């Protein structure tokens, strides 16, 4: 099973991210260092919202974890 979210971008540099659960509670947040991946193995099954801050603005995506 996939336990890592890998982000790719061609025009913007990744800065930081936040992950919120379905209730809007922040469950993870960090800045990007050497790679563009997020280890989500610790998250429980559910629906999450990923907010990524880049040099060109903010990108928001929904994703589902099913264990």
N, CA, C and O atoms as a GROMACS GRO file, in nm:
protein
  268
    1UNK      N    1   0.084  -0.119   0.000
    1UNK     CA    2   0.000   0.000   0.000
    1UNK      C    3   0.088   0.125   0.000
    1UNK      O    4   0.199   0.125   0.052
    2UNK      N    5   0.034   0.228  -0.059
    2UNK     CA    6   0.105   0.355  -0.067
    2UNK      C    7   0.095   0.430   0.066
    2UNK      O    8  -0.015   0.458   0.113
    3UNK      N    9   0.210   0.463   0.125
    3UNK     CA   10   0.212   0.537   0.251
    3UNK      C   11   0.276   0.674   0.237
    3UNK      O   12   0.303   0.742   0.336
    4UNK      N   13   0.302   0.713   0.112
    4UNK     CA   14   0.368   0.840   0.088
    4UNK      C   15   0.295   0.913  -0.024
    4UNK      O   16   0.258   0.853  -0.124
    5UNK      N   17   0.275   1.041  -0.007
    5UNK     CA   18   0.222   1.126  -0.112
    5UNK      C   19   0.342   1.195  -0.176
    5UNK      O   20   0.421   1.260  -0.106
    6UNK      N   21   0.357   1.182  -0.308
    6UNK     CA   22   0.467   1.244  -0.379
    6UNK      C   23   0.410   1.356  -0.467
    6UNK      O   24   0.316   1.335  -0.544
    7UNK      N   25   0.468   1.473  -0.454
    7UNK     CA   26   0.420   1.590  -0.527
    7UNK      C   27   0.519   1.630  -0.634
    7UNK      O   28   0.640   1.630  -0.611
    8UNK      N   29   0.469   1.662  -0.751
    8UNK     CA   30   0.555   1.711  -0.859
    8UNK      C   31   0.498   1.842  -0.912
    8UNK      O   32   0.377   1.861  -0.919
    9UNK      N   33   0.587   1.930  -0.948
    9UNK     CA   34   0.548   2.058  -1.005
    9UNK      C   35   0.656   2.100  -1.104
    9UNK      O   36   0.774   2.076  -1.082
   10UNK      N   37   0.615   2.163  -1.211
   10UNK     CA   38   0.711   2.205  -1.312
   10UNK      C   39   0.745   2.352  -1.304
   10UNK      O   40   0.852   2.393  -1.349
   11UNK      N   41   0.656   2.433  -1.248
   11UNK     CA   42   0.676   2.578  -1.252
   11UNK      C   43   0.695   2.643  -1.116
   11UNK      O   44   0.740   2.757  -1.108
   12UNK      N   45   0.662   2.572  -1.009
   12UNK     CA   46   0.668   2.634  -0.876
   12UNK      C   47   0.752   2.549  -0.782
   12UNK      O   48   0.762   2.427  -0.796
   13UNK      N   49   0.810   2.615  -0.686
   13UNK     CA   50   0.887   2.548  -0.583
   13UNK      C   51   0.796   2.523  -0.462
   13UNK      O   52   0.724   2.614  -0.419
   14UNK      N   53   0.799   2.402  -0.409
   14UNK     CA   54   0.716   2.368  -0.294
   14UNK      C   55   0.776   2.427  -0.167
   14UNK      O   56   0.898   2.420  -0.146
   15UNK      N   57   0.693   2.486  -0.084
   15UNK     CA   58   0.738   2.550   0.040
   15UNK      C   59   0.695   2.472   0.165
   15UNK      O   60   0.779   2.427   0.243
   16UNK      N   61   0.563   2.456   0.182
   16UNK     CA   62   0.512   2.391   0.304
   16UNK      C   63   0.380   2.324   0.272
   16UNK      O   64   0.323   2.341   0.164
   17UNK      N   65   0.331   2.245   0.370
   17UNK     CA   66   0.201   2.179   0.352
   17UNK      C   67   0.128   2.168   0.485
   17UNK      O   68   0.188   2.176   0.592
   18UNK      N   69  -0.004   2.151   0.472
   18UNK     CA   70  -0.092   2.122   0.586
   18UNK      C   71  -0.188   2.014   0.541
   18UNK      O   72  -0.234   2.014   0.427
   19UNK      N   73  -0.219   1.921   0.630
   19UNK     CA   74  -0.320   1.820   0.604
   19UNK      C   75  -0.427   1.833   0.710
   19UNK      O   76  -0.399   1.833   0.830
   20UNK      N   77  -0.552   1.846   0.663
   20UNK     CA   78  -0.667   1.858   0.753
   20UNK      C   79  -0.755   1.735   0.738
   20UNK      O   80  -0.766   1.678   0.630
   21UNK      N   81  -0.817   1.692   0.849
   21UNK     CA   82  -0.913   1.582   0.840
   21UNK      C   83  -1.048   1.636   0.795
   21UNK      O   84  -1.062   1.756   0.774
   22UNK      N   85  -1.144   1.549   0.782
   22UNK     CA   86  -1.276   1.587   0.730
   22UNK      C   87  -1.346   1.690   0.820
   22UNK      O   88  -1.432   1.766   0.773
   23UNK      N   89  -1.310   1.693   0.948
   23UNK     CA   90  -1.369   1.789   1.042
   23UNK      C   91  -1.295   1.924   1.041
   23UNK      O   92  -1.334   2.016   1.112
   24UNK      N   93  -1.189   1.935   0.960
   24UNK     CA   94  -1.115   2.059   0.952
   24UNK      C   95  -1.003   2.073   1.053
   24UNK      O   96  -0.943   2.180   1.065
   25UNK      N   97  -0.974   1.966   1.126
   25UNK     CA   98  -0.865   1.969   1.224
   25UNK      C   99  -0.732   1.943   1.153
   25UNK      O  100  -0.722   1.852   1.070
   26UNK      N  101  -0.631   2.021   1.186
   26UNK     CA  102  -0.499   1.999   1.128
   26UNK      C  103  -0.436   1.873   1.189
   26UNK      O  104  -0.422   1.864   1.311
   27UNK      N  105  -0.400   1.777   1.104
   27UNK     CA  106  -0.341   1.653   1.154
   27UNK      C  107  -0.193   1.642   1.121
   27UNK      O  108  -0.121   1.565   1.185
   28UNK      N  109  -0.145   1.718   1.023
   28UNK     CA  110  -0.003   1.722   0.989
   28UNK      C  111   0.029   1.858   0.929
   28UNK      O  112  -0.057   1.922   0.868
   29UNK      N  113   0.153   1.901   0.947
   29UNK     CA  114   0.202   2.021   0.880
   29UNK      C  115   0.353   2.021   0.888
   29UNK      O  116   0.412   1.973   0.985
   30UNK      N  117   0.416   2.074   0.785
   30UNK     CA  118   0.562   2.079   0.783
   30UNK      C  119   0.606   2.163   0.664
   30UNK      O  120   0.524   2.207   0.584
   31UNK      N  121   0.736   2.184   0.655
   31UNK     CA  122   0.793   2.249   0.538
   31UNK      C  123   0.865   2.143   0.454
   31UNK      O  124   0.910   2.042   0.507
   32UNK      N  125   0.874   2.167   0.324
   32UNK     CA  126   0.946   2.076   0.237
   32UNK      C  127   1.095   2.105   0.248
   32UNK      O  128   1.136   2.221   0.245
   33UNK      N  129   1.175   1.999   0.261
   33UNK     CA  130   1.320   2.016   0.270
   33UNK      C  131   1.384   1.962   0.143
   33UNK      O  132   1.388   2.031   0.041
   34UNK      N  133   1.435   1.840   0.149
   34UNK     CA  134   1.511   1.783   0.039
   34UNK      C  135   1.428   1.712  -0.066
   34UNK      O  136   1.470   1.700  -0.181
   35UNK      N  137   1.311   1.664  -0.029
   35UNK     CA  138   1.229   1.592  -0.126
   35UNK      C  139   1.086   1.646  -0.126
   35UNK      O  140   1.049   1.725  -0.040
   36UNK      N  141   1.010   1.602  -0.221
   36UNK     CA  142   0.872   1.650  -0.236
   36UNK      C  143   0.774   1.541  -0.198
   36UNK      O  144   0.675   1.518  -0.268
   37UNK      N  145   0.800   1.472  -0.087
   37UNK     CA  146   0.711   1.365  -0.044
   37UNK      C  147   0.662   1.390   0.098
   37UNK      O  148   0.726   1.459   0.178
   38UNK      N  149   0.545   1.331   0.126
   38UNK     CA  150   0.485   1.342   0.260
   38UNK      C  151   0.452   1.201   0.305
   38UNK      O  152   0.378   1.130   0.237
   39UNK      N  153   0.505   1.159   0.418
   39UNK     CA  154   0.477   1.026   0.473
   39UNK      C  155   0.344   1.032   0.547
   39UNK      O  156   0.331   1.098   0.650
   40UNK      N  157   0.244   0.962   0.492
   40UNK     CA  158   0.109   0.964   0.551
   40UNK      C  159   0.075   0.831   0.619
   40UNK      O  160  -0.042   0.804   0.646
   41UNK      N  161   0.176   0.749   0.648
   41UNK     CA  162   0.153   0.617   0.708
   41UNK      C  163   0.084   0.627   0.843
   41UNK      O  164   0.012   0.534   0.882
   42UNK      N  165   0.104   0.735   0.915
   42UNK     CA  166   0.046   0.749   1.050
   42UNK      C  167  -0.101   0.790   1.047
   42UNK      O  168  -0.168   0.786   1.151
   43UNK      N  169  -0.152   0.830   0.932
   43UNK     CA  170  -0.292   0.874   0.924
   43UNK      C  171  -0.386   0.754   0.918
   43UNK      O  172  -0.356   0.653   0.855
   44UNK      N  173  -0.500   0.767   0.984
   44UNK     CA  174  -0.603   0.663   0.983
   44UNK      C  175  -0.683   0.672   0.854
   44UNK      O  176  -0.674   0.770   0.781
   45UNK      N  177  -0.762   0.569   0.826
   45UNK     CA  178  -0.850   0.571   0.710
   45UNK      C  179  -0.944   0.690   0.720
   45UNK      O  180  -0.996   0.720   0.827
   46UNK      N  181  -0.965   0.757   0.608
   46UNK     CA  182  -1.056   0.871   0.607
   46UNK      C  183  -1.030   0.963   0.490
   46UNK      O  184  -0.947   0.935   0.403
   47UNK      N  185  -1.103   1.073   0.488
   47UNK     CA  186  -1.091   1.175   0.386
   47UNK      C  187  -1.010   1.290   0.443
   47UNK      O  188  -1.033   1.335   0.556
   48UNK      N  189  -0.914   1.338   0.364
   48UNK     CA  190  -0.824   1.444   0.408
   48UNK      C  191  -0.813   1.551   0.301
   48UNK      O  192  -0.841   1.528   0.183
   49UNK      N  193  -0.771   1.668   0.344
   49UNK     CA  194  -0.749   1.780   0.254
   49UNK      C  195  -0.605   1.825   0.268
   49UNK      O  196  -0.557   1.853   0.378
   50UNK      N  197  -0.536   1.832   0.155
   50UNK     CA  198  -0.396   1.871   0.150
   50UNK      C  199  -0.387   2.012   0.096
   50UNK      O  200  -0.442   2.042  -0.011
   51UNK      N  201  -0.320   2.099   0.167
   51UNK     CA  202  -0.298   2.236   0.124
   51UNK      C  203  -0.148   2.257   0.112
   51UNK      O  204  -0.075   2.249   0.211
   52UNK      N  205  -0.100   2.283  -0.010
   52UNK     CA  206   0.042   2.299  -0.036
   52UNK      C  207   0.069   2.443  -0.076
   52UNK      O  208   0.007   2.496  -0.167
   53UNK      N  209   0.163   2.506  -0.005
   53UNK     CA  210   0.204   2.641  -0.039
   53UNK      C  211   0.327   2.633  -0.129
   53UNK      O  212   0.426   2.568  -0.096
   54UNK      N  213   0.319   2.701  -0.244
   54UNK     CA  214   0.430   2.703  -0.340
   54UNK      C  215   0.473   2.848  -0.362
   54UNK      O  216   0.415   2.941  -0.305
   55UNK      N  217   0.574   2.865  -0.444
   55UNK     CA  218   0.619   3.000  -0.478
   55UNK      C  219   0.516   3.073  -0.563
   55UNK      O  220   0.523   3.195  -0.578
   56UNK      N  221   0.419   2.999  -0.620
   56UNK     CA  222   0.316   3.060  -0.704
   56UNK      C  223   0.179   3.067  -0.638
   56UNK      O  224   0.082   3.106  -0.703
   57UNK      N  225   0.168   3.029  -0.511
   57UNK     CA  226   0.039   3.034  -0.443
   57UNK      C  227   0.010   2.906  -0.366
   57UNK      O  228   0.103   2.836  -0.324
   58UNK      N  229  -0.118   2.876  -0.348
   58UNK     CA  230  -0.160   2.760  -0.269
   58UNK      C  231  -0.238   2.664  -0.358
   58UNK      O  232  -0.320   2.706  -0.439
   59UNK      N  233  -0.210   2.534  -0.342
   59UNK     CA  234  -0.280   2.427  -0.413
   59UNK      C  235  -0.353   2.344  -0.309
   59UNK      O  236  -0.293   2.303  -0.210
   60UNK      N  237  -0.483   2.318  -0.331
   60UNK     CA  238  -0.563   2.238  -0.238
   60UNK      C  239  -0.613   2.114  -0.309
   60UNK      O  240  -0.666   2.122  -0.420
   61UNK      N  241  -0.597   1.998  -0.246
   61UNK     CA  242  -0.642   1.872  -0.302
   61UNK      C  243  -0.705   1.787  -0.192
   61UNK      O  244  -0.666   1.794  -0.076
   62UNK      N  245  -0.803   1.707  -0.232
   62UNK     CA  246  -0.865   1.611  -0.141
   62UNK      C  247  -0.807   1.474  -0.173
   62UNK      O  248  -0.782   1.441  -0.289
   63UNK      N  249  -0.784   1.393  -0.067
   63UNK     CA  250  -0.738   1.256  -0.089
   63UNK      C  251  -0.798   1.165   0.016
   63UNK      O  252  -0.840   1.210   0.123
   64UNK      N  253  -0.802   1.035  -0.016
   64UNK     CA  254  -0.863   0.935   0.072
   64UNK      C  255  -0.759   0.832   0.110
   64UNK      O  256  -0.680   0.788   0.026
   65UNK      N  257  -0.759   0.795   0.237
   65UNK     CA  258  -0.675   0.685   0.286
   65UNK      C  259  -0.767   0.572   0.324
   65UNK      O  260  -0.862   0.590   0.401
   66UNK      N  261  -0.739   0.455   0.271
   66UNK     CA  262  -0.818   0.335   0.301
   66UNK      C  263  -0.722   0.226   0.344
   66UNK      O  264  -0.637   0.182   0.265
   67UNK      N  265  -0.734   0.182   0.469
   67UNK     CA  266  -0.642   0.079   0.520
   67UNK      C  267  -0.717  -0.050   0.545
   67UNK      O  268  -0.657  -0.148   0.589
   0.00000   0.00000   0.00000
